[in-house]
Amino acid sequence: MSKNALITGITGQDGSYLADLLLDKGYNVYGLVRRLSTPNTSRIDHIIDSVEMLEGDLTDQSSLNEAMHTAQPDEVYNLAAQSFVGTSWNQPVHTGDVTGLGVIRVLEATRHIAPDAHLYQASSSEMFGKVQDTPQTEQTKFHPRSPYGVAKVYGYWACVNYRESYDMHISNGILFNHESPRRGIEFVTKKITNEAARIYHGLSSELRLGNLDAMRDWGFAGDYVDAMWRMLQHDTPDDYVVSTGETHSVREFVELTFSSLGLDWEKYVVIDPKFVRPAEVQLLLGDATKARDVLGWEPNVRFEELVSMMVEADVERLKHK
Ligand code: NAP
Ligand code: G4F
């Protein structure tokens, strides 16, 4: 019989790739969507008739309980969050409510209504923040550097606590940055490829950025949702770093993007203090040995391929503008 999966955050980048993956595997997929004045389903329009949408919000316990009752999930993927680090300084209380306390609400709904479900929590390498070891592993101490990072640490420990308190099958994926053509426009990779494609088509003349020296371990979202699924198939729940093991600066991302379009980035990029953060995560580099050894997971897409995939998608999308 087909399994039921409930995905919170199905309209986001990862939710859309995960829904693709689970439908391919024959799951019945339920997606939690919040009420917006204009529906925001562009990333899942291609599968909209194959998923069941349930209205709900991570700040509203009763809607989560209701969604859990309807979906009767075998697997719960908690991907919903206020996920943009920059915004978390402007909206720290909202970020804490959704990204932190929201996890407890999902855990409570699962504990009372689907206690045998396997649950995935979207934890983040932002928890390492001011890194204490390099590369970062499951043993590296957390030192978050933003209200978002702080909220993710709360969510992480809430999951460990529910696993230990109630013997529930709960796993944290400590995912490093992962990108794709479906990435939100405010994140630096998509901002760069989108604006470079606009410059290439003569639609724009500059790209305003903050700290070009920040280093990130960037992977492909399509590879990372497979790691989420593998965690929930394992007999025992656990916590795993998911990363490529390569790190690159924002500057390198910019250079590669512009050079692939035959453009000199230095003519277009303007440093704007508005995009410099109050506290920065300078270096992220993950060691995913445990995920490889225990789950058999490996990333397929590497940095150069990721950049060209995103550039090509944006050039094509903007071709007729
Ligand atoms: P995303 O594209 O920003 O998607 C976030 C999703 O959460 C969207 O579907 C959004 O709905 C939903 N959401 C926001 N607030 C909500 C609320 N109050 N109630 C219900 N749903 C709400 O993020 P992503 O890149 O797919 O990331 C997925 C998860 O992984 C997030 O938890 C993120 O923090 C975490 N993570 C991401 C990365 C990464 O590099 N991508 C790395 C580590 C961890 P709307 O469409 O209505 O806005
Ligand atoms: O693309 P970003 O906004 O991603 P960030 O802050 O690393 O967070 C992402 O990855 C986390 C995993 O580590 C997730 F948990 C989180 O949800 C999100 O998906 O910024 C990347 C780097 C930062 O150092 C930032 O300061 O790029 C730098 N940057 C420089 N100029 C910029 C800009 N970032 C943005 N968004 N916009 C700029 O103009």
mmCIF file of C-alpha atoms and ligand atoms in Angstrom:
data_model
loop_
_atom_site.group_PDB
_atom_site.id
_atom_site.type_symbol
_atom_site.label_atom_id
_atom_site.label_comp_id
_atom_site.label_asym_id
_atom_site.label_seq_id
_atom_site.Cartn_x
_atom_site.Cartn_y
_atom_site.Cartn_z
ATOM 1 C CA MET A 1 0.000 0.000 0.000
ATOM 2 C CA SER A 2 1.206 3.536 -0.766
ATOM 3 C CA LYS A 3 2.644 5.553 2.100
ATOM 4 C CA ASN A 4 1.289 8.960 3.094
ATOM 5 C CA ALA A 5 3.676 11.893 3.457
ATOM 6 C CA LEU A 6 2.898 15.326 4.875
ATOM 7 C CA ILE A 7 5.222 18.134 3.757
ATOM 8 C CA THR A 8 5.132 21.514 5.485
ATOM 9 C CA GLY A 9 6.689 24.169 3.231
ATOM 10 C CA ILE A 10 5.662 22.354 0.037
ATOM 11 C CA THR A 11 5.513 25.653 -1.902
ATOM 12 C CA GLY A 12 9.206 26.360 -1.149
ATOM 13 C CA GLN A 13 12.302 25.264 -3.054
ATOM 14 C CA ASP A 14 12.912 22.047 -1.095
ATOM 15 C CA GLY A 15 9.222 21.209 -0.678
ATOM 16 C CA SER A 16 8.766 21.218 -4.448
ATOM 17 C CA TYR A 17 11.756 18.915 -5.126
ATOM 18 C CA LEU A 18 10.737 16.615 -2.278
ATOM 19 C CA ALA A 19 7.167 16.377 -3.594
ATOM 20 C CA ASP A 20 8.565 15.438 -7.047
ATOM 21 C CA LEU A 21 10.698 12.723 -5.438
ATOM 22 C CA LEU A 22 7.922 11.263 -3.256
ATOM 23 C CA LEU A 23 5.373 11.221 -6.101
ATOM 24 C CA ASP A 24 7.919 9.341 -8.236
ATOM 25 C CA LYS A 25 8.197 6.810 -5.426
ATOM 26 C CA GLY A 26 4.411 6.326 -5.331
ATOM 27 C CA TYR A 27 3.593 8.225 -2.111
ATOM 28 C CA ASN A 28 0.320 10.007 -1.455
ATOM 29 C CA VAL A 29 1.597 13.529 -0.906
ATOM 30 C CA TYR A 30 -0.144 16.073 1.333
ATOM 31 C CA GLY A 31 1.196 19.626 1.461
ATOM 32 C CA LEU A 32 0.571 22.256 4.103
ATOM 33 C CA VAL A 33 -0.001 25.693 2.545
ATOM 34 C CA ARG A 34 -0.665 28.922 4.356
ATOM 35 C CA ARG A 35 -3.351 31.358 3.356
ATOM 36 C CA LEU A 36 -1.955 34.196 1.218
ATOM 37 C CA SER A 37 -3.819 36.980 -0.611
ATOM 38 C CA THR A 38 -2.390 35.580 -3.857
ATOM 39 C CA PRO A 39 -1.689 31.847 -4.094
ATOM 40 C CA ASN A 40 1.998 31.011 -4.390
ATOM 41 C CA THR A 41 2.194 27.631 -6.101
ATOM 42 C CA SER A 42 4.535 28.408 -8.998
ATOM 43 C CA ARG A 43 7.106 25.785 -7.920
ATOM 44 C CA ILE A 44 4.515 22.995 -7.742
ATOM 45 C CA ASP A 45 2.155 23.951 -10.567
ATOM 46 C CA HIS A 46 3.459 20.986 -12.606
ATOM 47 C CA ILE A 47 2.233 18.524 -9.917
ATOM 48 C CA ILE A 48 -0.685 20.471 -8.463
ATOM 49 C CA ASP A 49 -3.253 17.825 -9.445
ATOM 50 C CA SER A 50 -1.223 15.048 -7.833
ATOM 51 C CA VAL A 51 -0.837 16.530 -4.347
ATOM 52 C CA GLU A 52 -3.488 17.266 -1.747
ATOM 53 C CA MET A 53 -3.159 20.757 -0.346
ATOM 54 C CA LEU A 54 -4.140 21.332 3.273
ATOM 55 C CA GLU A 55 -4.513 24.856 4.609
ATOM 56 C CA GLY A 56 -2.440 25.546 7.710
ATOM 57 C CA ASP A 57 0.223 27.653 9.330
ATOM 58 C CA LEU A 58 3.135 26.820 11.620
ATOM 59 C CA THR A 59 1.921 29.478 14.048
ATOM 60 C CA ASP A 60 -1.505 27.821 14.410
ATOM 61 C CA GLN A 61 -1.633 24.561 16.397
ATOM 62 C CA SER A 62 -5.204 23.673 15.470
ATOM 63 C CA SER A 63 -4.483 23.824 11.732
ATOM 64 C CA LEU A 64 -1.490 21.501 12.193
ATOM 65 C CA ASN A 65 -3.600 19.050 14.189
ATOM 66 C CA GLU A 66 -6.259 19.121 11.475
ATOM 67 C CA ALA A 67 -3.692 18.542 8.710
ATOM 68 C CA MET A 68 -2.245 15.617 10.667
ATOM 69 C CA HIS A 69 -5.738 14.097 11.088
ATOM 70 C CA THR A 70 -6.472 14.374 7.369
ATOM 71 C CA ALA A 71 -3.091 13.161 6.095
ATOM 72 C CA GLN A 72 -2.569 10.309 8.603
ATOM 73 C CA PRO A 73 1.089 10.466 7.595
ATOM 74 C CA ASP A 74 3.651 7.695 7.681
ATOM 75 C CA GLU A 75 6.264 10.390 7.156
ATOM 76 C CA VAL A 76 6.304 14.077 8.121
ATOM 77 C CA TYR A 77 8.793 16.484 6.544
ATOM 78 C CA ASN A 78 8.914 19.786 8.425
ATOM 79 C CA LEU A 79 10.401 22.164 5.859
ATOM 80 C CA ALA A 80 8.321 25.276 6.577
ATOM 81 C CA ALA A 81 10.214 28.214 8.051
ATOM 82 C CA GLN A 82 10.945 31.902 7.771
ATOM 83 C CA SER A 83 14.101 30.780 6.000
ATOM 84 C CA PHE A 84 15.844 34.001 4.982
ATOM 85 C CA VAL A 85 18.670 34.883 7.377
ATOM 86 C CA GLY A 86 18.663 38.582 6.401
ATOM 87 C CA THR A 87 14.993 39.020 7.280
ATOM 88 C CA SER A 88 15.498 37.383 10.669
ATOM 89 C CA TRP A 89 17.089 40.585 12.032
ATOM 90 C CA ASN A 90 14.070 42.621 10.899
ATOM 91 C CA GLN A 91 11.529 40.051 12.086
ATOM 92 C CA PRO A 92 13.199 38.215 14.979
ATOM 93 C CA VAL A 93 9.974 37.492 16.873
ATOM 94 C CA HIS A 94 8.176 36.160 13.791
ATOM 95 C CA THR A 95 11.252 34.085 12.896
ATOM 96 C CA GLY A 96 11.371 32.649 16.416
ATOM 97 C CA ASP A 97 7.665 31.840 16.285
ATOM 98 C CA VAL A 98 7.688 30.074 12.893
ATOM 99 C CA THR A 99 11.211 28.659 12.605
ATOM 100 C CA GLY A 100 11.658 27.815 16.306
ATOM 101 C CA LEU A 101 8.353 27.328 18.123
ATOM 102 C CA GLY A 102 6.718 26.086 14.903
ATOM 103 C CA VAL A 103 8.839 22.942 15.249
ATOM 104 C CA ILE A 104 7.348 22.232 18.680
ATOM 105 C CA ARG A 105 3.862 22.664 17.233
ATOM 106 C CA VAL A 106 4.596 20.139 14.488
ATOM 107 C CA LEU A 107 6.114 17.774 17.059
ATOM 108 C CA GLU A 108 3.048 18.078 19.303
ATOM 109 C CA ALA A 109 0.636 17.433 16.427
ATOM 110 C CA THR A 110 2.704 14.397 15.402
ATOM 111 C CA ARG A 111 3.016 13.065 18.957
ATOM 112 C CA HIS A 112 -0.737 13.194 19.592
ATOM 113 C CA ILE A 113 -2.106 12.247 16.173
ATOM 114 C CA ALA A 114 0.550 10.255 14.277
ATOM 115 C CA PRO A 115 3.040 9.112 16.955
ATOM 116 C CA ASP A 116 4.458 6.325 14.787
ATOM 117 C CA ALA A 117 5.223 8.621 11.862
ATOM 118 C CA HIS A 118 8.867 9.178 10.970
ATOM 119 C CA LEU A 119 9.658 12.895 11.134
ATOM 120 C CA TYR A 120 12.308 14.951 9.334
ATOM 121 C CA GLN A 121 13.340 18.369 10.674
ATOM 122 C CA ALA A 122 15.014 20.866 8.338
ATOM 123 C CA SER A 123 17.927 21.865 10.526
ATOM 124 C CA SER A 124 20.667 24.058 9.143
ATOM 125 C CA SER A 125 24.403 24.640 8.913
ATOM 126 C CA GLU A 126 23.557 28.200 10.078
ATOM 127 C CA MET A 127 23.524 26.618 13.560
ATOM 128 C CA PHE A 128 27.352 26.351 13.323
ATOM 129 C CA GLY A 129 27.564 30.104 12.675
ATOM 130 C CA LYS A 130 30.900 31.258 14.064
ATOM 131 C CA VAL A 131 32.391 27.872 13.360
ATOM 132 C CA GLN A 132 34.240 26.035 16.113
ATOM 133 C CA ASP A 133 35.748 23.337 13.820
ATOM 134 C CA THR A 134 36.438 23.047 10.110
ATOM 135 C CA PRO A 135 35.057 21.046 8.435
ATOM 136 C CA GLN A 136 31.847 20.943 10.443
ATOM 137 C CA THR A 137 30.458 17.535 11.486
ATOM 138 C CA GLU A 138 27.589 16.278 13.665
ATOM 139 C CA GLN A 139 29.948 16.781 16.645
ATOM 140 C CA THR A 140 30.736 20.458 15.988
ATOM 141 C CA LYS A 141 29.386 22.839 18.643
ATOM 142 C CA PHE A 142 26.732 25.343 17.616
ATOM 143 C CA HIS A 143 27.354 29.094 17.728
ATOM 144 C CA PRO A 144 24.485 30.700 15.750
ATOM 145 C CA ARG A 145 24.984 34.231 14.414
ATOM 146 C CA SER A 146 21.430 35.373 13.569
ATOM 147 C CA PRO A 147 17.911 35.169 14.997
ATOM 148 C CA TYR A 148 17.303 32.555 12.277
ATOM 149 C CA GLY A 149 20.274 30.459 13.458
ATOM 150 C CA VAL A 150 19.121 30.739 17.065
ATOM 151 C CA ALA A 151 15.608 29.573 16.110
ATOM 152 C CA LYS A 152 17.049 26.607 14.192
ATOM 153 C CA VAL A 153 19.111 25.565 17.232
ATOM 154 C CA TYR A 154 15.902 25.595 19.292
ATOM 155 C CA GLY A 155 14.135 23.440 16.685
ATOM 156 C CA TYR A 156 17.076 21.028 16.520
ATOM 157 C CA TRP A 157 17.140 20.444 20.274
ATOM 158 C CA ALA A 158 13.340 20.198 20.440
ATOM 159 C CA CYS A 159 13.589 17.271 18.009
ATOM 160 C CA VAL A 160 16.358 15.575 19.992
ATOM 161 C CA ASN A 161 14.301 16.077 23.146
ATOM 162 C CA TYR A 162 11.099 14.584 21.676
ATOM 163 C CA ARG A 163 13.091 11.641 20.321
ATOM 164 C CA GLU A 164 14.530 10.992 23.789
ATOM 165 C CA SER A 165 11.333 11.764 25.725
ATOM 166 C CA TYR A 166 8.766 9.909 23.629
ATOM 167 C CA ASP A 167 10.855 7.413 21.648
ATOM 168 C CA MET A 168 9.685 8.973 18.398
ATOM 169 C CA HIS A 169 11.449 8.438 15.033
ATOM 170 C CA ILE A 170 12.750 11.993 14.517
ATOM 171 C CA SER A 171 15.824 12.947 12.479
ATOM 172 C CA ASN A 172 17.557 16.286 12.006
ATOM 173 C CA GLY A 173 19.143 16.924 8.626
ATOM 174 C CA ILE A 174 21.860 19.535 9.176
ATOM 175 C CA LEU A 175 21.800 20.741 5.598
ATOM 176 C CA PHE A 176 24.390 23.103 4.164
ATOM 177 C CA ASN A 177 23.297 25.663 1.545
ATOM 178 C CA HIS A 178 21.557 24.102 -1.417
ATOM 179 C CA GLU A 179 20.359 25.916 -4.475
ATOM 180 C CA SER A 180 18.580 25.371 -7.781
ATOM 181 C CA PRO A 181 16.703 27.239 -10.492
ATOM 182 C CA ARG A 182 13.768 27.190 -8.025
ATOM 183 C CA ARG A 183 15.723 29.073 -5.318
ATOM 184 C CA GLY A 184 14.030 32.168 -3.828
ATOM 185 C CA ILE A 185 15.139 35.422 -5.470
ATOM 186 C CA GLU A 186 16.571 37.032 -2.298
ATOM 187 C CA PHE A 187 19.189 34.308 -1.686
ATOM 188 C CA VAL A 188 22.595 35.294 -3.001
ATOM 189 C CA THR A 189 23.023 32.593 -5.681
ATOM 190 C CA LYS A 190 19.687 33.245 -7.342
ATOM 191 C CA LYS A 191 20.107 37.001 -6.945
ATOM 192 C CA ILE A 192 23.435 36.741 -8.817
ATOM 193 C CA THR A 193 22.282 34.460 -11.649
ATOM 194 C CA ASN A 194 19.006 36.350 -12.127
ATOM 195 C CA GLU A 195 20.662 39.774 -12.255
ATOM 196 C CA ALA A 196 23.542 38.571 -14.462
ATOM 197 C CA ALA A 197 20.983 37.126 -16.903
ATOM 198 C CA ARG A 198 19.124 40.463 -16.885
ATOM 199 C CA ILE A 199 22.390 42.302 -17.625
ATOM 200 C CA TYR A 200 23.139 39.792 -20.396
ATOM 201 C CA HIS A 201 19.744 40.546 -22.005
ATOM 202 C CA GLY A 202 20.183 44.314 -21.582
ATOM 203 C CA LEU A 203 17.467 44.543 -18.898
ATOM 204 C CA SER A 204 19.731 45.783 -16.089
ATOM 205 C CA SER A 205 23.118 47.412 -15.617
ATOM 206 C CA GLU A 206 24.240 46.596 -12.073
ATOM 207 C CA LEU A 207 24.166 44.011 -9.297
ATOM 208 C CA ARG A 208 24.271 45.256 -5.700
ATOM 209 C CA LEU A 209 25.745 42.824 -3.163
ATOM 210 C CA GLY A 210 27.106 42.737 0.401
ATOM 211 C CA ASN A 211 29.997 40.579 1.653
ATOM 212 C CA LEU A 212 31.768 38.870 -1.260
ATOM 213 C CA ASP A 213 34.242 37.086 1.026
ATOM 214 C CA ALA A 214 31.699 34.788 2.716
ATOM 215 C CA MET A 215 32.370 31.116 1.925
ATOM 216 C CA ARG A 216 29.611 28.550 1.486
ATOM 217 C CA ASP A 217 29.364 24.815 0.825
ATOM 218 C CA TRP A 218 26.777 24.988 -1.968
ATOM 219 C CA GLY A 219 24.981 21.883 -3.265
ATOM 220 C CA PHE A 220 21.945 21.123 -5.444
ATOM 221 C CA ALA A 221 18.510 20.974 -3.775
ATOM 222 C CA GLY A 222 17.465 17.977 -5.906
ATOM 223 C CA ASP A 223 20.304 15.932 -4.360
ATOM 224 C CA TYR A 224 19.552 17.097 -0.814
ATOM 225 C CA VAL A 225 15.874 16.055 -0.695
ATOM 226 C CA ASP A 226 17.039 12.502 -1.423
ATOM 227 C CA ALA A 227 19.091 12.648 1.809
ATOM 228 C CA MET A 228 15.946 13.717 3.719
ATOM 229 C CA TRP A 229 14.039 10.716 2.395
ATOM 230 C CA ARG A 230 16.904 8.310 3.205
ATOM 231 C CA MET A 231 16.965 9.478 6.841
ATOM 232 C CA LEU A 232 13.332 8.475 7.294
ATOM 233 C CA GLN A 233 13.849 5.024 5.708
ATOM 234 C CA HIS A 234 16.589 4.110 8.196
ATOM 235 C CA ASP A 235 15.617 1.866 11.145
ATOM 236 C CA THR A 236 16.975 4.284 13.737
ATOM 237 C CA PRO A 237 16.476 8.038 13.790
ATOM 238 C CA ASP A 238 19.604 10.192 13.973
ATOM 239 C CA ASP A 239 21.134 13.535 12.957
ATOM 240 C CA TYR A 240 23.173 13.976 9.774
ATOM 241 C CA VAL A 241 25.278 16.646 8.095
ATOM 242 C CA VAL A 242 24.438 16.929 4.380
ATOM 243 C CA SER A 243 26.995 18.854 2.307
ATOM 244 C CA THR A 244 29.325 18.620 -0.690
ATOM 245 C CA GLY A 245 32.647 19.016 1.158
ATOM 246 C CA GLU A 246 33.681 21.949 -1.092
ATOM 247 C CA THR A 247 33.555 25.605 -0.148
ATOM 248 C CA HIS A 248 33.562 28.675 -2.426
ATOM 249 C CA SER A 249 33.279 32.404 -1.859
ATOM 250 C CA VAL A 250 30.419 34.594 -3.014
ATOM 251 C CA ARG A 251 33.050 36.308 -5.203
ATOM 252 C CA GLU A 252 33.839 32.994 -6.943
ATOM 253 C CA PHE A 253 30.112 32.449 -7.569
ATOM 254 C CA VAL A 254 29.895 35.926 -9.117
ATOM 255 C CA GLU A 255 33.024 35.457 -11.260
ATOM 256 C CA LEU A 256 31.897 32.100 -12.623
ATOM 257 C CA THR A 257 28.389 33.370 -13.377
ATOM 258 C CA PHE A 258 29.545 36.469 -15.264
ATOM 259 C CA SER A 259 32.402 34.753 -17.106
ATOM 260 C CA SER A 260 30.034 32.031 -18.321
ATOM 261 C CA LEU A 261 28.048 34.851 -20.004
ATOM 262 C CA GLY A 262 31.177 36.510 -21.433
ATOM 263 C CA LEU A 263 30.850 39.458 -19.008
ATOM 264 C CA ASP A 264 33.414 41.167 -16.746
ATOM 265 C CA TRP A 265 31.784 41.105 -13.294
ATOM 266 C CA GLU A 266 33.814 44.046 -11.991
ATOM 267 C CA LYS A 267 32.009 46.383 -14.397
ATOM 268 C CA TYR A 268 28.617 45.556 -12.896
ATOM 269 C CA VAL A 269 28.939 44.572 -9.229
ATOM 270 C CA VAL A 270 28.466 47.360 -6.667
ATOM 271 C CA ILE A 271 29.058 46.756 -2.940
ATOM 272 C CA ASP A 272 26.064 48.051 -0.997
ATOM 273 C CA PRO A 273 26.340 48.188 2.831
ATOM 274 C CA LYS A 274 22.578 47.541 2.977
ATOM 275 C CA PHE A 275 23.319 43.873 2.205
ATOM 276 C CA VAL A 276 26.069 43.463 4.814
ATOM 277 C CA ARG A 277 24.733 41.589 7.864
ATOM 278 C CA PRO A 278 25.077 42.677 11.514
ATOM 279 C CA ALA A 279 26.903 39.401 12.235
ATOM 280 C CA GLU A 280 28.237 37.192 9.449
ATOM 281 C CA VAL A 281 28.757 33.462 9.046
ATOM 282 C CA GLN A 282 32.115 33.695 7.306
ATOM 283 C CA LEU A 283 32.879 30.064 6.449
ATOM 284 C CA LEU A 284 30.802 26.916 6.061
ATOM 285 C CA LEU A 285 32.305 23.605 4.961
ATOM 286 C CA GLY A 286 30.567 20.341 5.808
ATOM 287 C CA ASP A 287 31.809 16.790 6.257
ATOM 288 C CA ALA A 288 29.004 14.423 5.200
ATOM 289 C CA THR A 289 30.936 11.198 5.918
ATOM 290 C CA LYS A 290 28.201 9.901 8.234
ATOM 291 C CA ALA A 291 25.443 10.425 5.647
ATOM 292 C CA ARG A 292 27.585 8.648 3.055
ATOM 293 C CA ASP A 293 28.488 5.706 5.316
ATOM 294 C CA VAL A 294 25.117 5.158 7.022
ATOM 295 C CA LEU A 295 22.624 6.312 4.380
ATOM 296 C CA GLY A 296 24.636 5.699 1.202
ATOM 297 C CA TRP A 297 23.993 9.332 0.212
ATOM 298 C CA GLU A 298 26.264 11.323 -2.082
ATOM 299 C CA PRO A 299 25.861 14.627 -3.924
ATOM 300 C CA ASN A 300 25.777 14.330 -7.720
ATOM 301 C CA VAL A 301 25.950 17.991 -8.733
ATOM 302 C CA ARG A 302 29.142 19.961 -8.046
ATOM 303 C CA PHE A 303 29.739 23.725 -7.846
ATOM 304 C CA GLU A 304 30.473 24.469 -11.535
ATOM 305 C CA GLU A 305 27.501 22.407 -12.723
ATOM 306 C CA LEU A 306 25.216 24.086 -10.195
ATOM 307 C CA VAL A 307 26.238 27.568 -11.350
ATOM 308 C CA SER A 308 25.723 26.749 -15.023
ATOM 309 C CA MET A 309 22.351 25.068 -14.319
ATOM 310 C CA MET A 310 21.118 28.234 -12.576
ATOM 311 C CA VAL A 311 22.582 30.644 -15.151
ATOM 312 C CA GLU A 312 21.095 28.721 -18.089
ATOM 313 C CA ALA A 313 17.661 28.593 -16.449
ATOM 314 C CA ASP A 314 17.628 32.363 -15.828
ATOM 315 C CA VAL A 315 18.938 33.254 -19.302
ATOM 316 C CA GLU A 316 16.233 31.070 -20.858
ATOM 317 C CA ARG A 317 13.456 32.409 -18.578
ATOM 318 C CA LEU A 318 14.291 36.046 -19.341
ATOM 319 C CA LYS A 319 14.892 35.560 -23.070
ATOM 320 C CA HIS A 320 11.559 37.024 -24.187
ATOM 321 C CA LYS A 321 11.235 39.826 -21.607
HETATM 322 P P1 NAP B 1 11.873 28.365 1.215
HETATM 323 O O1 NAP B 1 11.997 28.213 -0.252
HETATM 324 O O2 NAP B 1 11.975 29.721 1.826
HETATM 325 O O3 NAP B 1 10.487 27.689 1.663
HETATM 326 C C1 NAP B 1 9.944 27.897 2.952
HETATM 327 C C2 NAP B 1 8.556 27.313 2.992
HETATM 328 O O4 NAP B 1 8.007 27.557 4.294
HETATM 329 C C3 NAP B 1 7.572 27.930 1.989
HETATM 330 O O5 NAP B 1 6.735 26.918 1.491
HETATM 331 C C4 NAP B 1 6.777 28.886 2.856
HETATM 332 O O6 NAP B 1 5.479 29.157 2.364
HETATM 333 C C5 NAP B 1 6.690 28.066 4.134
HETATM 334 N N1 NAP B 1 6.303 28.865 5.292
HETATM 335 C C6 NAP B 1 6.865 30.016 5.737
HETATM 336 N N2 NAP B 1 6.231 30.457 6.836
HETATM 337 C C7 NAP B 1 5.232 29.573 7.100
HETATM 338 C C8 NAP B 1 4.233 29.482 8.089
HETATM 339 N N3 NAP B 1 4.108 30.390 9.060
HETATM 340 N N4 NAP B 1 3.385 28.434 8.052
HETATM 341 C C9 NAP B 1 3.475 27.501 7.081
HETATM 342 N N5 NAP B 1 4.393 27.548 6.101
HETATM 343 C C10 NAP B 1 5.271 28.558 6.112
HETATM 344 O O7 NAP B 1 12.992 27.463 1.960
HETATM 345 P P2 NAP B 1 13.807 26.202 1.402
HETATM 346 O O8 NAP B 1 15.083 26.683 0.824
HETATM 347 O O9 NAP B 1 12.906 25.331 0.612
HETATM 348 O O10 NAP B 1 14.197 25.495 2.773
HETATM 349 C C11 NAP B 1 13.351 24.505 3.355
HETATM 350 C C12 NAP B 1 13.696 24.349 4.828
HETATM 351 O O11 NAP B 1 15.062 23.965 4.954
HETATM 352 C C13 NAP B 1 13.559 25.615 5.664
HETATM 353 O O12 NAP B 1 13.159 25.225 6.941
HETATM 354 C C14 NAP B 1 14.969 26.178 5.709
HETATM 355 O O13 NAP B 1 15.129 26.980 6.855
HETATM 356 C C15 NAP B 1 15.770 24.897 5.776
HETATM 357 N N6 NAP B 1 17.120 24.942 5.232
HETATM 358 C C16 NAP B 1 17.335 25.394 3.960
HETATM 359 C C17 NAP B 1 18.605 25.365 3.441
HETATM 360 C C18 NAP B 1 18.882 25.851 2.043
HETATM 361 O O14 NAP B 1 20.050 26.113 1.729
HETATM 362 N N7 NAP B 1 17.875 25.928 1.168
HETATM 363 C C19 NAP B 1 19.675 24.863 4.213
HETATM 364 C C20 NAP B 1 19.404 24.387 5.501
HETATM 365 C C21 NAP B 1 18.125 24.410 6.000
HETATM 366 P P3 NAP B 1 5.186 30.357 1.313
HETATM 367 O O15 NAP B 1 5.486 29.792 -0.030
HETATM 368 O O16 NAP B 1 3.766 30.647 1.558
HETATM 369 O O17 NAP B 1 6.117 31.488 1.683
HETATM 370 O O1 G4F B 2 22.242 33.133 0.103
HETATM 371 P P1 G4F B 2 22.240 33.608 1.512
HETATM 372 O O2 G4F B 2 21.207 34.600 1.876
HETATM 373 O O3 G4F B 2 22.184 32.310 2.405
HETATM 374 P P2 G4F B 2 22.565 32.003 3.932
HETATM 375 O O4 G4F B 2 22.527 33.213 4.755
HETATM 376 O O5 G4F B 2 23.848 31.238 3.919
HETATM 377 O O6 G4F B 2 21.358 31.067 4.376
HETATM 378 C C1 G4F B 2 20.898 30.003 3.558
HETATM 379 O O7 G4F B 2 21.591 28.825 3.876
HETATM 380 C C2 G4F B 2 21.357 28.339 5.205
HETATM 381 C C3 G4F B 2 22.203 27.074 5.375
HETATM 382 O O8 G4F B 2 23.506 27.422 5.763
HETATM 383 C C4 G4F B 2 19.886 28.065 5.373
HETATM 384 F F1 G4F B 2 19.652 27.549 6.622
HETATM 385 C C5 G4F B 2 19.092 29.330 5.162
HETATM 386 O O9 G4F B 2 17.694 29.037 5.255
HETATM 387 C C6 G4F B 2 19.394 29.853 3.768
HETATM 388 O O10 G4F B 2 18.873 28.945 2.822
HETATM 389 O O11 G4F B 2 23.662 34.260 1.856
HETATM 390 C C7 G4F B 2 24.865 33.587 1.597
HETATM 391 C C8 G4F B 2 26.038 34.521 1.844
HETATM 392 C C9 G4F B 2 25.970 35.273 3.196
HETATM 393 O O12 G4F B 2 27.238 35.235 3.790
HETATM 394 C C10 G4F B 2 25.615 36.693 2.820
HETATM 395 O O13 G4F B 2 26.129 37.696 3.707
HETATM 396 O O14 G4F B 2 26.031 35.542 0.845
HETATM 397 C C11 G4F B 2 26.317 36.781 1.464
HETATM 398 N N1 G4F B 2 25.786 37.874 0.623
HETATM 399 C C12 G4F B 2 26.545 38.863 0.059
HETATM 400 N N2 G4F B 2 25.744 39.706 -0.604
HETATM 401 C C13 G4F B 2 24.507 38.082 0.317
HETATM 402 C C14 G4F B 2 24.474 39.240 -0.472
HETATM 403 N N3 G4F B 2 23.396 37.389 0.617
HETATM 404 C C15 G4F B 2 22.203 37.838 0.127
HETATM 405 N N4 G4F B 2 21.084 37.135 0.376
HETATM 406 N N5 G4F B 2 22.121 38.984 -0.628
HETATM 407 C C16 G4F B 2 23.226 39.725 -0.950
HETATM 408 O O15 G4F B 2 23.138 40.762 -1.621
#
